[in-house]
Short mmCIF file of C-alpha atoms in Angstrom, two decimals:
data_model
loop_
_atom_site.label_atom_id
_atom_site.label_comp_id
_atom_site.label_asym_id
_atom_site.label_seq_id
_atom_site.Cartn_x
_atom_site.Cartn_y
_atom_site.Cartn_z
CA MET A 16 94.63 46.45 42.30
CA GLN A 17 91.30 48.26 42.38
CA GLN A 18 90.92 47.36 46.09
CA SER A 19 94.37 48.83 46.80
CA SER A 20 93.39 52.13 45.11
CA GLN A 21 90.17 52.26 47.09
CA LEU A 22 92.04 51.70 50.35
CA LYS A 23 94.51 54.42 49.42
CA MET A 24 91.68 56.85 48.63
CA ILE A 25 89.92 56.04 51.94
CA SER A 26 93.18 56.69 53.83
CA ILE A 27 93.61 60.07 52.12
CA ILE A 28 90.02 61.11 52.85
CA THR A 29 90.35 59.92 56.45
CA GLY A 30 93.57 61.92 56.84
CA ILE A 31 91.90 65.06 55.47
CA VAL A 32 88.96 64.64 57.83
CA VAL A 33 91.29 64.17 60.82
CA ILE A 34 93.26 67.28 59.86
CA VAL A 35 90.07 69.33 59.51
CA ILE A 36 88.79 68.12 62.89
CA LEU A 37 92.11 68.79 64.63
CA GLY A 38 92.33 72.23 62.99
CA THR A 39 88.84 73.08 64.18
CA ILE A 40 89.67 71.96 67.74
CA ILE A 41 92.91 73.97 67.77
CA PHE A 42 91.21 77.08 66.35
CA GLN A 43 88.40 76.89 68.91
CA SER A 44 90.86 76.27 71.75
CA ARG A 45 92.90 79.28 70.66
CA GLY A 46 89.74 81.36 70.67
CA ILE A 47 88.91 80.23 74.19
CA ILE A 48 92.44 81.04 75.37
CA LEU A 49 92.36 84.48 73.76
CA GLN A 50 88.93 85.16 75.19
CA THR A 51 90.06 84.07 78.65
CA THR A 52 93.18 86.25 78.43
CA SER A 53 91.09 89.16 77.23
CA ASN A 54 88.72 88.71 80.16
CA VAL A 55 91.63 88.67 82.63
CA PHE A 56 93.08 91.90 81.31
CA SER A 57 89.70 93.59 80.96
CA GLY A 58 89.12 92.91 84.67
CA LYS A 59 92.29 94.71 85.69
CA THR A 60 92.38 98.31 86.90
CA LYS A 61 94.50 100.56 84.71
CA VAL A 62 97.12 102.46 86.69
CA ALA A 63 99.69 105.04 85.57
CA ILE A 64 102.94 105.71 87.45
CA ILE A 65 104.88 108.86 86.56
CA THR A 66 108.42 109.68 87.70
CA SER A 67 110.58 112.68 86.84
CA ASP A 68 113.71 110.61 87.29
CA VAL A 69 115.61 108.10 85.17
CA VAL A 70 115.21 104.41 85.95
CA VAL A 71 118.68 103.22 86.87
CA ASP A 72 120.18 101.52 89.93
CA GLN A 73 120.27 103.74 93.04
CA SER A 74 117.96 106.31 91.44
CA TRP A 75 114.69 107.60 92.83
CA GLY A 76 113.05 106.48 89.59
CA SER A 77 114.17 102.89 90.09
CA LEU A 78 112.10 102.77 93.29
CA ALA A 79 108.99 103.72 91.29
CA TYR A 80 109.73 100.90 88.86
CA LYS A 81 110.18 98.42 91.73
CA GLY A 82 106.90 99.66 93.16
CA MET A 83 105.23 98.91 89.84
CA LEU A 84 106.58 95.35 89.86
CA LYS A 85 105.31 94.81 93.41
CA ILE A 86 101.77 95.93 92.78
CA GLU A 87 101.52 94.10 89.45
CA GLU A 88 102.49 90.93 91.30
CA GLN A 89 100.03 91.39 94.16
CA TYR A 90 97.00 93.20 92.70
CA PRO A 91 94.73 93.04 89.61
CA VAL A 92 96.29 96.04 87.90
CA ASN A 93 97.67 96.85 84.49
CA VAL A 94 100.35 99.54 84.96
CA THR A 95 101.70 102.00 82.42
CA PHE A 96 105.03 103.47 83.51
CA TYR A 97 106.27 106.93 82.47
CA SER A 98 109.82 108.08 83.32
CA GLU A 99 111.82 111.31 82.91
CA ILE A 100 108.66 113.45 82.95
CA ASP A 101 110.16 116.51 84.62
CA LYS A 102 108.51 119.49 82.91
CA GLU A 103 105.01 120.81 83.65
CA LYS A 104 104.02 120.59 80.00
CA GLU A 105 105.17 116.96 79.85
CA MET A 106 103.30 116.18 83.08
CA LYS A 107 100.03 117.57 81.70
CA ALA A 108 100.45 115.68 78.42
CA THR A 109 101.24 112.44 80.26
CA ILE A 110 98.21 112.80 82.52
CA SER A 111 95.97 113.32 79.48
CA GLU A 112 97.50 110.31 77.72
CA ALA A 113 97.00 108.13 80.79
CA ILE A 114 93.37 109.20 81.26
CA ASN A 115 92.59 108.68 77.56
CA ALA A 116 94.05 105.18 77.88
CA GLY A 117 91.61 104.44 80.72
CA SER A 118 93.76 104.93 83.82
CA LYS A 119 91.62 105.28 86.95
CA LEU A 120 94.56 105.76 89.31
CA ILE A 121 97.55 108.00 88.56
CA ILE A 122 100.53 107.99 90.93
CA GLY A 123 103.19 110.71 90.85
CA HIS A 124 106.51 109.52 92.24
CA GLY A 125 107.48 112.64 94.17
CA ARG A 126 106.18 115.95 95.51
CA GLU A 127 107.02 117.67 92.21
CA PHE A 128 103.73 116.35 90.77
CA SER A 129 101.52 117.91 93.46
CA ASP A 130 100.64 121.19 91.73
CA THR A 131 99.95 119.61 88.35
CA PHE A 132 97.85 116.88 89.98
CA THR A 133 95.83 119.52 91.84
CA VAL A 134 94.82 121.11 88.53
CA ALA A 135 94.06 117.71 86.95
CA ALA A 136 92.11 116.44 89.99
CA LYS A 137 89.66 119.35 89.69
CA LYS A 138 88.98 118.54 86.03
CA HIS A 139 88.87 114.73 86.29
CA LYS A 140 86.85 113.90 89.39
CA ASN A 141 86.47 110.21 88.45
CA VAL A 142 90.26 109.67 88.51
CA GLN A 143 92.24 109.15 91.73
CA PHE A 144 95.48 111.15 91.91
CA ILE A 145 98.19 110.23 94.42
CA THR A 146 101.70 111.55 95.02
CA ILE A 147 104.50 110.08 97.10
CA HIS A 148 105.10 113.07 99.44
CA GLY A 149 103.81 116.52 98.52
CA SER A 150 100.43 118.19 99.03
CA SER A 151 96.79 117.72 97.98
CA LYS A 152 93.58 119.75 97.79
CA TYR A 153 90.64 117.79 96.34
CA SER A 154 88.75 114.69 97.50
CA ASN A 155 90.14 112.61 94.62
CA GLN A 156 93.71 113.62 95.47
CA SER A 157 95.89 112.07 98.19
CA VAL A 158 99.46 112.10 99.46
CA TYR A 159 101.24 109.04 100.85
CA THR A 160 104.23 110.05 102.92
CA PHE A 161 106.38 108.86 105.78
CA ASP A 162 108.52 110.48 108.45
CA GLN A 163 111.56 108.40 109.30
CA GLY A 164 112.55 110.79 112.07
CA GLU A 165 112.36 108.09 114.73
CA VAL A 166 114.95 105.88 113.04
CA GLU A 167 117.10 108.92 112.14
CA TYR A 168 117.21 109.68 115.87
CA PHE A 169 118.86 106.35 116.59
CA ALA A 170 121.05 106.57 113.50
CA ALA A 171 122.39 109.76 115.11
CA LEU A 172 123.10 107.82 118.29
CA SER A 173 125.36 105.54 116.26
CA ALA A 174 127.20 108.66 115.02
CA VAL A 175 127.64 109.83 118.63
CA LEU A 176 129.27 106.52 119.53
CA ALA A 177 131.54 106.52 116.44
CA THR A 178 132.84 110.11 116.19
CA LYS A 179 136.31 110.93 117.50
CA THR A 180 136.33 114.62 116.58
CA ASN A 181 132.81 115.38 117.88
CA LYS A 182 132.00 116.82 114.45
CA VAL A 183 129.09 115.20 112.62
CA ALA A 184 127.42 116.32 109.37
CA LEU A 185 124.26 115.70 107.39
CA ILE A 186 124.30 116.14 103.61
CA ASP A 187 120.71 116.51 102.41
CA ALA A 188 119.28 116.38 98.90
CA ASP A 189 117.19 119.53 99.49
CA TYR A 190 117.16 121.90 102.43
CA ALA A 191 114.93 120.48 105.19
CA ARG A 192 116.82 121.11 108.42
CA GLU A 193 113.86 122.51 110.37
CA LYS A 194 111.38 119.99 108.95
CA ASN A 195 113.46 116.97 110.03
CA PRO A 196 115.07 117.85 113.38
CA GLU A 197 115.39 114.39 114.94
CA PHE A 198 118.93 113.59 113.78
CA GLU A 199 120.30 116.89 115.09
CA ALA A 200 118.24 116.62 118.29
CA ALA A 201 119.69 113.20 119.08
CA LEU A 202 123.27 114.44 118.66
CA THR A 203 122.64 117.22 121.16
CA HIS A 204 120.78 114.91 123.55
CA TYR A 205 123.42 112.20 123.71
CA ASN A 206 126.48 114.47 123.50
CA PRO A 207 125.95 118.26 123.86
CA GLU A 208 129.58 118.82 122.87
CA ILE A 209 129.06 117.57 119.31
CA GLU A 210 129.23 120.22 116.58
CA PHE A 211 126.64 119.66 113.88
CA PHE A 212 127.16 120.65 110.23
CA TYR A 213 124.33 120.76 107.69
CA GLU A 214 124.60 121.02 103.89
CA ALA A 215 122.01 120.72 101.11
CA VAL A 216 122.99 119.68 97.58
CA GLY A 217 119.85 120.89 95.79
CA SER A 218 119.41 117.61 93.91
CA ARG A 219 119.24 113.96 94.81
CA ASP A 220 121.48 113.02 91.87
CA ASP A 221 124.21 115.69 91.81
CA GLY A 222 127.29 113.73 92.85
CA VAL A 223 129.72 116.48 91.81
CA THR A 224 128.23 119.07 94.19
CA ALA A 225 127.79 116.47 96.93
CA LYS A 226 131.50 115.61 96.81
CA LYS A 227 132.50 119.28 96.91
CA LEU A 228 130.41 119.81 100.04
CA PHE A 229 131.78 116.63 101.59
CA LYS A 230 135.38 117.69 100.96
CA LYS A 231 134.68 121.00 102.69
CA LEU A 232 133.22 119.17 105.68
CA ILE A 233 136.24 116.87 105.91
CA GLU A 234 138.52 119.91 105.93
CA GLN A 235 136.50 121.21 108.89
CA GLY A 236 137.16 118.03 110.84
CA VAL A 237 133.95 116.08 110.27
CA ASP A 238 134.52 112.36 110.72
CA VAL A 239 130.90 111.08 110.47
CA VAL A 240 128.42 112.06 107.73
CA TYR A 241 124.81 111.09 107.22
CA SER A 242 124.30 111.26 103.47
CA LYS A 243 120.64 111.54 102.39
CA GLY A 244 121.03 111.31 98.65
CA ASN A 245 119.91 108.77 96.11
CA SER A 246 122.44 108.51 93.33
CA PHE A 247 124.96 110.83 95.02
CA ASN A 248 125.38 108.51 98.01
CA ARG A 249 127.67 106.34 95.94
CA ASP A 250 129.94 109.36 95.30
CA ILE A 251 129.94 110.21 99.01
CA ILE A 252 130.84 106.68 100.05
CA ASP A 253 133.60 106.42 97.42
CA LEU A 254 135.21 109.58 98.83
CA ALA A 255 134.66 108.36 102.40
CA LYS A 256 136.65 105.23 101.60
CA LYS A 257 139.59 107.34 100.43
CA GLU A 258 139.46 109.61 103.49
CA GLY A 259 138.52 107.04 106.14
CA ILE A 260 135.29 108.80 107.13
CA TYR A 261 132.31 107.05 108.70
CA VAL A 262 129.01 107.20 106.78
CA ILE A 263 125.36 106.60 107.59
CA GLY A 264 123.74 105.31 104.41
CA TYR A 265 120.31 106.04 103.00
CA LEU A 266 117.45 104.30 101.13
CA ASP A 267 118.94 100.80 101.24
CA ASP A 268 121.55 98.99 103.35
CA GLN A 269 124.70 100.50 101.84
CA SER A 270 127.22 98.56 103.90
CA TYR A 271 128.08 96.55 100.78
CA MET A 272 129.90 99.65 99.46
CA ALA A 273 132.17 100.07 102.50
CA LYS A 274 131.57 97.48 105.21
CA ASN A 275 134.07 98.95 107.67
CA LEU A 276 132.88 102.56 107.27
CA VAL A 277 129.08 102.41 107.00
CA LEU A 278 127.76 102.64 110.56
CA THR A 279 124.19 101.78 109.57
CA SER A 280 121.66 102.94 106.95
CA VAL A 281 118.25 104.58 107.19
CA THR A 282 116.45 102.30 104.78
CA ASN A 283 113.36 103.38 102.87
CA ASP A 284 111.30 100.67 101.24
CA VAL A 285 109.53 103.13 98.95
CA PRO A 286 108.08 100.34 96.76
CA GLN A 287 106.22 99.15 99.85
CA ALA A 288 104.39 102.50 99.86
CA TYR A 289 102.86 101.45 96.53
CA VAL A 290 101.56 98.29 98.19
CA SER A 291 99.93 100.44 100.90
CA ILE A 292 98.32 102.59 98.19
CA MET A 293 96.84 99.59 96.40
CA GLU A 294 95.72 98.01 99.68
CA ASP A 295 93.68 101.14 100.38
CA TYR A 296 92.49 101.48 96.77
CA PHE A 297 90.96 97.99 96.76
CA SER A 298 89.60 98.22 100.31
CA SER A 299 85.93 98.84 101.09
CA LYS A 300 86.73 102.39 102.27
CA GLY A 301 88.99 103.27 99.34
CA VAL A 302 91.88 105.72 99.33
CA PRO A 303 91.65 108.30 102.14
CA LYS A 304 91.67 111.90 100.95
CA GLY A 305 94.42 114.24 102.09
CA LYS A 306 97.64 113.05 103.72
CA VAL A 307 98.27 109.42 104.63
CA LEU A 308 101.21 109.05 107.00
CA LEU A 309 102.83 105.63 106.71
CA THR A 310 104.65 104.30 109.77
CA LYS A 311 107.29 101.74 110.62
CA GLU A 312 104.46 99.19 110.90
CA ASP A 313 103.76 99.72 107.19
CA GLY A 314 107.31 98.54 106.49
CA VAL A 315 108.46 101.66 104.66
CA TYR A 316 111.51 102.46 106.78
CA SER A 317 113.91 100.88 109.29
CA LEU A 318 117.53 100.89 110.44
CA ALA A 319 119.94 98.50 108.75
CA PRO A 320 122.19 96.31 110.94
CA PHE A 321 125.04 98.15 112.67
CA GLY A 322 128.58 97.80 111.33
CA PRO A 323 131.59 95.91 112.73
CA MET A 324 133.07 99.09 114.25
CA PHE A 325 130.59 98.81 117.13
CA SER A 326 131.08 96.59 120.15
CA ASN A 327 128.33 94.32 121.42
CA GLU A 328 127.86 96.78 124.30
CA ASP A 329 127.36 99.66 121.86
CA ILE A 330 124.76 97.75 119.88
CA LYS A 331 122.93 96.63 123.03
CA PHE A 332 122.82 100.25 124.22
CA ILE A 333 121.31 101.49 120.93
CA GLU A 334 118.82 98.63 120.79
CA ASN A 335 117.79 99.24 124.38
CA GLU A 336 117.15 102.92 123.61
CA MET A 337 115.05 101.91 120.61
CA LYS A 338 113.11 99.43 122.73
CA GLN A 339 112.38 102.09 125.34
CA TYR A 340 111.07 104.36 122.60
CA ASP A 341 108.81 101.64 121.21
CA ASN A 342 107.46 101.03 124.74
CA GLY A 343 106.77 104.73 125.25
CA GLU A 344 109.44 105.02 127.93
CA LEU A 345 111.65 107.33 125.86
CA ILE A 346 110.36 110.61 124.43
CA PHE A 347 112.36 112.66 121.95
CA PRO A 348 113.54 115.98 123.44
#
């Protein structure tokens, strides 16, 4: 009986010792894991991305968010994302918050941040400020931009082949007719009889105004429209489906909205611009000051596949023209 009690006591003591040992191992392991995680995060560069837009599908702001996801996946960065920062006071406060949190790189998603960044860049010389499009002044301030004029030229060629009324329009977000002449130039080059119509909405998200302008263009006989909006492109394409009007899409391949009416789309892989920024940031030379012009080779723009309204001969003609341009055999007028 006494032996049984002793065995029972030994078992209890042994159990307690095992529990203590296991607890110690688990606690130490947890400490190692936490320390390792802490070291990983402490080694990451803090980046802030600021957009004036909302983050919803088809919005300009959604492209900033996708850019964030891309660079977090590919580079050692810890990104803080700020959306709907559209007032100067809010921009200044957000910049201060980001710098106080340790951000060494601040990216403004649009030219609207240029002026505020210029003021901040002068005060905070150890922080790199970058905008997508816009302007810059100081050595720690850069602009990453791209000119998709070359693909717009060949998008216009698709409009030339599709129009029956010889009336083609471009609906822009903001007025930029003289700054981006390639689309209009191609219409004139390939068919001098085409009448070109140009309208600017004043916002990339104002679908109501965009539809009003589009209705006016339809009344004037336009049967092909290149719509350069973000959110308002969906409104344009919805109306085009009701009226049977051809559309050239923008930002992404928008043929999924109206397969038989979307001729092609001028696609902009804006998130890829963020990859180019980080590639430069972590390079031995660092981010170039001033304006950095991204090209087709950087993967930021291209033409989507042409729609079923084109014959094989039409597509071969367009592709041959594009090939001649790439080979230097075709020069824009």
